[in-house]
PDB file of C-alpha atoms in Angstrom:
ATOM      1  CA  UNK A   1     -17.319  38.897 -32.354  1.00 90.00           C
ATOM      2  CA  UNK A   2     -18.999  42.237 -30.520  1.00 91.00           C
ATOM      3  CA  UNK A   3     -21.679  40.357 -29.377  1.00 92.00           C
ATOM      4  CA  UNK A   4     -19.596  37.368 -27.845  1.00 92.00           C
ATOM      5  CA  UNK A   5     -17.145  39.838 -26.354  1.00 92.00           C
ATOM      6  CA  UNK A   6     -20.144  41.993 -25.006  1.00 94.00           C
ATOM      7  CA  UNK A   7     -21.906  38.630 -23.289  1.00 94.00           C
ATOM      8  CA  UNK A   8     -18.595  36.932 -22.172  1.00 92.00           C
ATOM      9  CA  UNK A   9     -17.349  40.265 -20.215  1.00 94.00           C
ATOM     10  CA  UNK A  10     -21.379  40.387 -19.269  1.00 95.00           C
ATOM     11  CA  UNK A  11     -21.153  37.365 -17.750  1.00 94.00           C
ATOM     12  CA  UNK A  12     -18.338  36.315 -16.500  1.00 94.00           C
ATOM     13  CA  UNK A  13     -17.073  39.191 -14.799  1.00 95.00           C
ATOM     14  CA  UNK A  14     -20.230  39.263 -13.498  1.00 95.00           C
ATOM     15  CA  UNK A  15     -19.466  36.142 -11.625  1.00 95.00           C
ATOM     16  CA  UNK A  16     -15.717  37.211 -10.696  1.00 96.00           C
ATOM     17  CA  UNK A  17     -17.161  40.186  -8.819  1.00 97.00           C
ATOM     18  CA  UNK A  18     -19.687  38.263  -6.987  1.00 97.00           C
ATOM     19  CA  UNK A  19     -17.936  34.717  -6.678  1.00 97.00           C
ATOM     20  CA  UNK A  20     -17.282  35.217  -2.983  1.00 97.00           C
ATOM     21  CA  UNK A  21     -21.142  36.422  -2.423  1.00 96.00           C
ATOM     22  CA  UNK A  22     -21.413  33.219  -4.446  1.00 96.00           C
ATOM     23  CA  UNK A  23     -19.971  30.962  -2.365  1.00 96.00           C
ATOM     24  CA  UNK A  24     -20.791  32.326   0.964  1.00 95.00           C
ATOM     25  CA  UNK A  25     -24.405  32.314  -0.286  1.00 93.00           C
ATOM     26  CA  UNK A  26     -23.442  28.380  -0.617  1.00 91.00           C
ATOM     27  CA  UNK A  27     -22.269  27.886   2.208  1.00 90.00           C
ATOM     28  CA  UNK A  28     -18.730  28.381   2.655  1.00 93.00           C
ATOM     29  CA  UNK A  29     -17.145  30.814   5.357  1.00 94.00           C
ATOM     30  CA  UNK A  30     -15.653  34.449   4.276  1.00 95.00           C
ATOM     31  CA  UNK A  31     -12.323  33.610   4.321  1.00 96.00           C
ATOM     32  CA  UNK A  32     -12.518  29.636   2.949  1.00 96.00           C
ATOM     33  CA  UNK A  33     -14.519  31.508   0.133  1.00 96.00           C
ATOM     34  CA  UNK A  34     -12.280  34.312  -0.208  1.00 96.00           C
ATOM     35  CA  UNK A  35      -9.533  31.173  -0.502  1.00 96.00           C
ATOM     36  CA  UNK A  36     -11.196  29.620  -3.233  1.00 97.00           C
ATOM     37  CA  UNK A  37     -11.812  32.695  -4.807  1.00 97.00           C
ATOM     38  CA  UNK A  38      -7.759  33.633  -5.224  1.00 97.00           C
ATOM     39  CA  UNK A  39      -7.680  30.664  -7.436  1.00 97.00           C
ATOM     40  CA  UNK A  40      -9.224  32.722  -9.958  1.00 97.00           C
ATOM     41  CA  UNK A  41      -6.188  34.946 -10.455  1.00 95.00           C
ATOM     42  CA  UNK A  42      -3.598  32.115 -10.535  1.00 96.00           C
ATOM     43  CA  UNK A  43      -5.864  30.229 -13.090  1.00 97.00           C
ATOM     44  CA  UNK A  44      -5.704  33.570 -14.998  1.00 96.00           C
ATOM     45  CA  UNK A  45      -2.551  33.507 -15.950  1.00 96.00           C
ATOM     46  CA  UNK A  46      -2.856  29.702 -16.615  1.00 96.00           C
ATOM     47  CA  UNK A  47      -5.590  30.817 -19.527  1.00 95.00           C
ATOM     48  CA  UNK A  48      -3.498  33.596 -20.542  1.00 94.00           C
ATOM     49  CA  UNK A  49      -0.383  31.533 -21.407  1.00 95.00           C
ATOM     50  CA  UNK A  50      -2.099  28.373 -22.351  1.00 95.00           C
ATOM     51  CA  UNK A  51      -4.910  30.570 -24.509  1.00 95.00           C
ATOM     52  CA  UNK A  52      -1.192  31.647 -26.611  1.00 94.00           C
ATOM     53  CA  UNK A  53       0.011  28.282 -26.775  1.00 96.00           C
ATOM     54  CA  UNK A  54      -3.515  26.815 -28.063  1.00 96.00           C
ATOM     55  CA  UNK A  55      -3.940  29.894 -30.269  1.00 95.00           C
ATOM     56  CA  UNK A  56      -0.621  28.914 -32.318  1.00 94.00           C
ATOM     57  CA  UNK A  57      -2.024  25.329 -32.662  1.00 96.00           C
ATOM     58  CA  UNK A  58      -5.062  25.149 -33.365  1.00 96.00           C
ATOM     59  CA  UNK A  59      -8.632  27.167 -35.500  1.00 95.00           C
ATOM     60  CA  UNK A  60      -8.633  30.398 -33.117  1.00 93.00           C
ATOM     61  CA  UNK A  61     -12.766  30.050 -33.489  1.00 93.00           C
ATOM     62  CA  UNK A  62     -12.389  26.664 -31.599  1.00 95.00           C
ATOM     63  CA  UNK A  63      -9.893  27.787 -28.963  1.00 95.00           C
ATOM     64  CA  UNK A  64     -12.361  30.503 -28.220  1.00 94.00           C
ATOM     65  CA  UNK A  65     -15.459  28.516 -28.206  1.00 95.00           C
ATOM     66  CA  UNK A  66     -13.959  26.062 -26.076  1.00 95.00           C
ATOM     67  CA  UNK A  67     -12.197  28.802 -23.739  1.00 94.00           C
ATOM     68  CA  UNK A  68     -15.868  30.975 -23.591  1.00 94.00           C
ATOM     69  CA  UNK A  69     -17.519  27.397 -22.211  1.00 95.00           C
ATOM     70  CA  UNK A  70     -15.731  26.887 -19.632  1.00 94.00           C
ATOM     71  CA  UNK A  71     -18.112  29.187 -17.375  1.00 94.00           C
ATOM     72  CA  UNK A  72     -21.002  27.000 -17.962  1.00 96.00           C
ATOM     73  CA  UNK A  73     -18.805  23.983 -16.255  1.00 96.00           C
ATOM     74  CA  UNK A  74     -18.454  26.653 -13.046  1.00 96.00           C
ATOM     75  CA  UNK A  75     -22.218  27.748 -12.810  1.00 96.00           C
ATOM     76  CA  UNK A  76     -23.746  24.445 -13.009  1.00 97.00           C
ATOM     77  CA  UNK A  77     -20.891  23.270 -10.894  1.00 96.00           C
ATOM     78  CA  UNK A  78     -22.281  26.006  -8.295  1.00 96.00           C
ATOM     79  CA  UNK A  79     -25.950  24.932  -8.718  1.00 96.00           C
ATOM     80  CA  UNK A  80     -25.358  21.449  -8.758  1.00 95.00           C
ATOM     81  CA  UNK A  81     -23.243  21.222  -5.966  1.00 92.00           C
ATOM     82  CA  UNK A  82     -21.909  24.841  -4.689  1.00 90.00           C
ATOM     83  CA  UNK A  83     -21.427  23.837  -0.904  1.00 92.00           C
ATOM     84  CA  UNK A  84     -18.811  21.058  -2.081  1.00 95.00           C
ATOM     85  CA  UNK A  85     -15.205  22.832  -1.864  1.00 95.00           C
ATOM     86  CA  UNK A  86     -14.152  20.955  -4.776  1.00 96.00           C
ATOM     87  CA  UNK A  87     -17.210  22.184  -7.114  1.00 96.00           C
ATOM     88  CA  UNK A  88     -16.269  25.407  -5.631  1.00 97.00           C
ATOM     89  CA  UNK A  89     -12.635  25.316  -6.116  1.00 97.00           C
ATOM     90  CA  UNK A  90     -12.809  24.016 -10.021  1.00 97.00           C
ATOM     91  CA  UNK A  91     -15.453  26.661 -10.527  1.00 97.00           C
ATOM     92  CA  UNK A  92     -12.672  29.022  -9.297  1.00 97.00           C
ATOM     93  CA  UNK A  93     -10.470  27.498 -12.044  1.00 97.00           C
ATOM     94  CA  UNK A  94     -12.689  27.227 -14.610  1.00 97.00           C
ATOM     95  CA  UNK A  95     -13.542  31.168 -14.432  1.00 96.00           C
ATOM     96  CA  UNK A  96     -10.166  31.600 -14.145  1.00 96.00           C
ATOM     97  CA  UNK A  97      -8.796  30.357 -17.396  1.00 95.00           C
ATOM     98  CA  UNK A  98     -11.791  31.540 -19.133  1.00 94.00           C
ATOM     99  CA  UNK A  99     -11.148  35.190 -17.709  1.00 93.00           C
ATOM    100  CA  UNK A 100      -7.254  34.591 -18.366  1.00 89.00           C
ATOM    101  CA  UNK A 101      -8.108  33.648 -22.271  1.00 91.00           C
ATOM    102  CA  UNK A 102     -10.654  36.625 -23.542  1.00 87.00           C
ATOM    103  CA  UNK A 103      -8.493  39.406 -24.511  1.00 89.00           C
ATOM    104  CA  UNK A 104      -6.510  37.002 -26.146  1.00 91.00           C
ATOM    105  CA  UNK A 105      -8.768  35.481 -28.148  1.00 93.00           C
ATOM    106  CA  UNK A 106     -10.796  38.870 -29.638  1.00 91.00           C
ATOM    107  CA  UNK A 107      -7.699  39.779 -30.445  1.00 91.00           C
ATOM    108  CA  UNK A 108      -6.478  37.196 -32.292  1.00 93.00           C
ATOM    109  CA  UNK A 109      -9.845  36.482 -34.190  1.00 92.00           C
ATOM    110  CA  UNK A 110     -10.045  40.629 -35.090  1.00 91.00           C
ATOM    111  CA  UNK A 111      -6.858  40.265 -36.627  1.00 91.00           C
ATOM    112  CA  UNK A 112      -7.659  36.854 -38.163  1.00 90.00           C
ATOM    113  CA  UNK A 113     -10.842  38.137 -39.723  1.00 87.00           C
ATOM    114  CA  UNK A 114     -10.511  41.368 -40.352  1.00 87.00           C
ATOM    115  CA  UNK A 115      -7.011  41.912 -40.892  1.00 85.00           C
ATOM    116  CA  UNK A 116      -4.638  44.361 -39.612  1.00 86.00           C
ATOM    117  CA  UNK A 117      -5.774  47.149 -41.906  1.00 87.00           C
ATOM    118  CA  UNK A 118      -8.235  48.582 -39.171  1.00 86.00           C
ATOM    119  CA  UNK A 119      -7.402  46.426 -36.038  1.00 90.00           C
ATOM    120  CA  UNK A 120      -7.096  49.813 -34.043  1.00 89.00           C
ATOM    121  CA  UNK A 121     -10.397  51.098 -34.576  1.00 90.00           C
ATOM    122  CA  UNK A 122     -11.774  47.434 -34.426  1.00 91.00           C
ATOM    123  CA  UNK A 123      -9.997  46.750 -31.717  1.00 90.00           C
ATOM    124  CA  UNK A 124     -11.148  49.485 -29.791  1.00 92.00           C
ATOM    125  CA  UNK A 125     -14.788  48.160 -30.707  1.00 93.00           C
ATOM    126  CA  UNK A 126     -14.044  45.353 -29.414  1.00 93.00           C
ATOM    127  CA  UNK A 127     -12.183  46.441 -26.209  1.00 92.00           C
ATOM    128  CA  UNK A 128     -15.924  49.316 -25.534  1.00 94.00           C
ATOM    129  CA  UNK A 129     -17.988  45.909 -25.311  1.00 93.00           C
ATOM    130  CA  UNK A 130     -15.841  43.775 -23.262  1.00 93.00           C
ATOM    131  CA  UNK A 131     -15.895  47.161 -21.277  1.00 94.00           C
ATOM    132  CA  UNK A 132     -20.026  47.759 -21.187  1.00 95.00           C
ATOM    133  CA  UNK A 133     -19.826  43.977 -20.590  1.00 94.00           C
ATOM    134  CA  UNK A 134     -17.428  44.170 -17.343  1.00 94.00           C
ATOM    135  CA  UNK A 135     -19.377  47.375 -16.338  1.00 96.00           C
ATOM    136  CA  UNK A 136     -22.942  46.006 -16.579  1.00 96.00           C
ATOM    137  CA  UNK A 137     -22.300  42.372 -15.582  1.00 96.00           C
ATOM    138  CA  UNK A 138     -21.482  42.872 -11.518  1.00 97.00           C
ATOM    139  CA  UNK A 139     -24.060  45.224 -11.683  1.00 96.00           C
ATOM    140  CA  UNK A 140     -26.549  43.197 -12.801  1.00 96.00           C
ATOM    141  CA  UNK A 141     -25.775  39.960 -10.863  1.00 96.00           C
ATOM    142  CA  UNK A 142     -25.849  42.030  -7.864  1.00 97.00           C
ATOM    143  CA  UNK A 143     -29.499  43.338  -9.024  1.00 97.00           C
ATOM    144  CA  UNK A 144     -30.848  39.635  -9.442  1.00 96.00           C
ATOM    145  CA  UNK A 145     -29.218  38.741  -5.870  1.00 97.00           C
ATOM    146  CA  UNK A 146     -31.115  41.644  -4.576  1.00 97.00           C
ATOM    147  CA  UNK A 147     -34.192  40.517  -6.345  1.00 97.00           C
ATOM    148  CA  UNK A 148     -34.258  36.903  -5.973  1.00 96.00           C
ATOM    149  CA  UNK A 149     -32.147  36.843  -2.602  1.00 95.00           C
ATOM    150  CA  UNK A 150     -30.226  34.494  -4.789  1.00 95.00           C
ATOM    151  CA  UNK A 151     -27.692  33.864  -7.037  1.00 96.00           C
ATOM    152  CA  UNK A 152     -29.555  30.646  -8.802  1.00 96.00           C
ATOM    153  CA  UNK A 153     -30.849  32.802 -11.704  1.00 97.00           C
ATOM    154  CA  UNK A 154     -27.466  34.963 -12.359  1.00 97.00           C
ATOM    155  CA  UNK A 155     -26.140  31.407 -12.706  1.00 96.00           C
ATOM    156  CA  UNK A 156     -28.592  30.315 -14.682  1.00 97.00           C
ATOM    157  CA  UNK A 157     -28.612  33.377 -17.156  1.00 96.00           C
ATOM    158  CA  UNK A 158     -24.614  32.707 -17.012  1.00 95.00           C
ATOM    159  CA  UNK A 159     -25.511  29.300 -19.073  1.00 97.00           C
ATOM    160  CA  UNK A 160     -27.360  30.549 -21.618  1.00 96.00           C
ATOM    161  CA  UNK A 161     -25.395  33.201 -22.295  1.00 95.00           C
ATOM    162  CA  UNK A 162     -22.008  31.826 -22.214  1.00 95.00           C
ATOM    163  CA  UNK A 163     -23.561  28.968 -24.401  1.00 96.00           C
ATOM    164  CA  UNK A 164     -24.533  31.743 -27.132  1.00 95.00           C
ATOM    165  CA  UNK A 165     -21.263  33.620 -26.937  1.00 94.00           C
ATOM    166  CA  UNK A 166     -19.665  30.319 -27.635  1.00 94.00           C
ATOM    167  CA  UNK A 167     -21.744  29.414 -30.276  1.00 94.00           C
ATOM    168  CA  UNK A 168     -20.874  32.951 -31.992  1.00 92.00           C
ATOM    169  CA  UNK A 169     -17.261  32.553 -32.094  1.00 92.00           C
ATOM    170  CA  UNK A 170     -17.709  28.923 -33.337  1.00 93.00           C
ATOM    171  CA  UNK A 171     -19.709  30.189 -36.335  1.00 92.00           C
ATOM    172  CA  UNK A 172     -16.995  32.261 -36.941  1.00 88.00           C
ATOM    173  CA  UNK A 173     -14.942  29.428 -39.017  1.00 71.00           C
TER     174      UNK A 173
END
């Protein structure tokens, strides 16, 4: 649960910070990508509400896997096809409800699997790597843009490790 908090805050802030480098890097003008990118924060509190609703309904470990893939639909949406404004703007949405669902679902699964005996101090465990994770991740995608002089292998890191943060919470049962 550290470790998929840690990559998922990595990652996909990561790409939050950077989605309108992103897009302009694409293709797209400033403000069209600064558009697209505003559909990250309405899709937000899309995840946030429907990451609730799904949590009451169904295994928390599957809501979360499912929530914590959603980023690898946006990347290779980007590489595939990143000058499109329709790959761009259901990237937008796809980071969106992914971003809107994370707190959420540590939470839940902390309290699920560990029980409320200690949820403060694991909690706060919890809330330090989604924090390293949100500090490093810009950073980092910023430092492979500068390297690279593009954002192809941020993207392509993004996959991978989305796909094994997902994969951790699913093995939670």
């Amino acid at each position: 649960l550290l470790m998929a908090s840690a990559i998922f805050s990595f990652t996909a802030i990561g790409a939050v910070v950077h989605f309108v480098p992103i897009l302009t890097d694409a293709g797209a003008a400033p403000l069209a990508a600064a558009g697209i990118a505003s559909l990250i924060g309405v899709f937000s509190i899309v995840g946030r509400i429907g990451t609730g609703l799904l949590l009451d309904r169904f295994p928390g470990h599957i809501v979360g896997a499912i929530a914590f893939m959603l980023p690898i639909i946006a990347a290779v949406l980007l590489l595939l096809d990143g000058a499109n404004p329709l790959s761009q703007s259901v990237a937008a949405a796809a980071i969106g409800l992914t971003v809107g669902s994370e707190v959420d679902v540590i939470a839940f699964l902390a309290a699920k699997h560990f029980g409320l005996r200690n949820f403060g101090a694991l909690y706060g465990a919890l809330v330090m790597a989604l924090s390293l994770g949100t500090a490093f991740g810009p950073l980092a995608a910023g430092s492979v843009y500068d390297h690279a002089g593009s954002y192809t292998p941020f993207l392509t890191l993004a996959i991978a490790l989305m796909a094994s943060s997902a994969i951790a919470l699913w093995s939670l049962g």
